[in-house]
Amino acid sequence: ADAAEDDREYPEISAAAEDDLKPSVDHFLTVLFAYSAPIIRGAAEIAQSLLMQMETMYQAGNDDVKPTYRCFIVCLDILVKSGERDAAVKAEQVLDRLEDMYLNDINSELNNYGYNLVMNAWARSGDKIAFTKAQKIMDRMHTVYNDTQNEAIRPDKVSYTALMNALIN
């Protein structure tokens, strides 16, 4: 019997096998964690690509790969640690998407950690506009906190330290 006949004979096995082969958010998160090792060149680009792939698949209707807060944070962490020249810009773009997801999806979460990572990315960037960019991130954090009253988003001492580091670096 060929494979097509086997599928007709055992449709429940075929359907179960297809479900087992579908990627899930856990699969993507595992790969993202693997790329968070500091010695992997190109990890930042791969992490961004994986996150965007998850977002695209989710928007196409695959609820199993809806990016979680943790996926965004691992991607941000990889970007910040990458030392790439444009890491702060890319990290801010990821934060934009995380914030948008939080504001438009009642089942999403957000706290100040992502904002702090991006302000630290700007502080490390060496860019002349680092403080201005970090200040805008701080302003956004205040705005989202004031709009949502989510205590987890309220700036803390790490937030202010990141802002000061952006000023002095």
XYZ file of C-alpha atoms in Angstrom, residues 29-140:
112
model
C 10.484 30.293 21.951
C 12.896 27.372 22.260
C 14.685 28.470 19.090
C 14.760 32.092 20.279
C 16.344 30.987 23.560
C 18.933 29.002 21.618
C 19.914 32.156 19.739
C 20.258 34.139 22.964
C 23.707 32.634 23.506
C 26.182 35.521 23.181
C 28.531 33.734 20.793
C 26.104 33.292 17.916
C 26.743 35.773 15.125
C 23.658 37.012 13.334
C 21.398 35.974 16.211
C 19.693 39.374 16.353
C 18.619 39.196 12.724
C 17.428 35.608 13.102
C 15.492 36.426 16.284
C 13.741 39.327 14.570
C 12.938 37.137 11.590
C 11.493 34.392 13.803
C 9.347 36.889 15.702
C 8.044 38.400 12.463
C 7.337 34.907 11.121
C 5.303 34.150 14.256
C 3.372 37.399 13.891
C 2.638 36.684 10.216
C 1.480 33.136 10.928
C -0.703 34.351 13.800
C -2.275 37.080 11.661
C -2.974 34.419 9.026
C -5.051 32.520 11.584
C -2.611 30.189 13.346
C -3.424 30.851 17.012
C -0.820 28.274 18.115
C 2.029 30.641 17.246
C 0.704 33.864 18.744
C 3.849 35.594 20.017
C 3.864 35.910 23.784
C 5.353 38.658 25.887
C 8.263 36.337 26.590
C 8.979 35.908 22.858
C 9.217 39.673 22.436
C 11.442 40.027 25.516
C 13.860 37.313 24.383
C 14.086 39.012 20.984
C 14.699 42.398 22.647
C 17.355 40.892 24.905
C 19.149 39.345 21.927
C 19.063 42.675 20.083
C 20.377 44.662 23.045
C 23.224 42.210 23.676
C 24.125 41.925 19.991
C 26.185 45.094 19.975
C 25.049 45.712 16.421
C 25.202 49.286 15.253
C 21.459 49.636 14.719
C 20.362 47.420 17.632
C 18.574 50.280 19.418
C 16.513 51.170 16.351
C 15.547 47.537 15.806
C 14.787 47.049 19.512
C 12.503 50.066 19.433
C 10.653 48.570 16.444
C 10.118 45.331 18.386
C 8.905 47.341 21.400
C 6.445 49.151 19.117
C 4.937 45.819 18.091
C 4.861 44.521 21.675
C 3.155 47.686 22.890
C 0.677 47.555 20.006
C -0.170 43.949 20.813
C -0.711 44.826 24.477
C -2.925 47.818 23.712
C -5.046 45.892 21.182
C -5.297 42.463 22.800
C -6.797 42.098 26.256
C -4.971 38.773 26.717
C -1.501 40.260 26.215
C 0.862 41.420 28.917
C 3.367 44.218 29.225
C 5.615 45.615 31.922
C 8.480 48.068 32.227
C 11.160 45.476 31.434
C 10.785 45.816 27.659
C 10.928 49.595 27.862
C 14.005 49.358 30.094
C 15.738 47.053 27.605
C 15.162 49.524 24.782
C 16.362 52.495 26.848
C 19.483 50.477 27.671
C 19.928 49.739 23.970
C 19.902 53.468 23.294
C 22.308 54.075 26.195
C 24.743 51.530 24.712
C 24.343 52.771 21.152
C 26.789 55.657 21.399
C 24.404 57.592 19.154
C 24.222 61.376 19.611
C 20.448 61.171 19.916
C 20.497 58.331 22.478
C 19.225 60.449 25.355
C 16.434 61.973 23.252
C 15.350 58.518 22.102
C 15.516 57.093 25.637
C 13.493 60.055 26.919
C 10.814 59.337 24.305
C 10.685 55.712 25.460
C 10.310 56.930 29.060
C 7.510 59.278 27.962
C 5.760 56.383 26.209
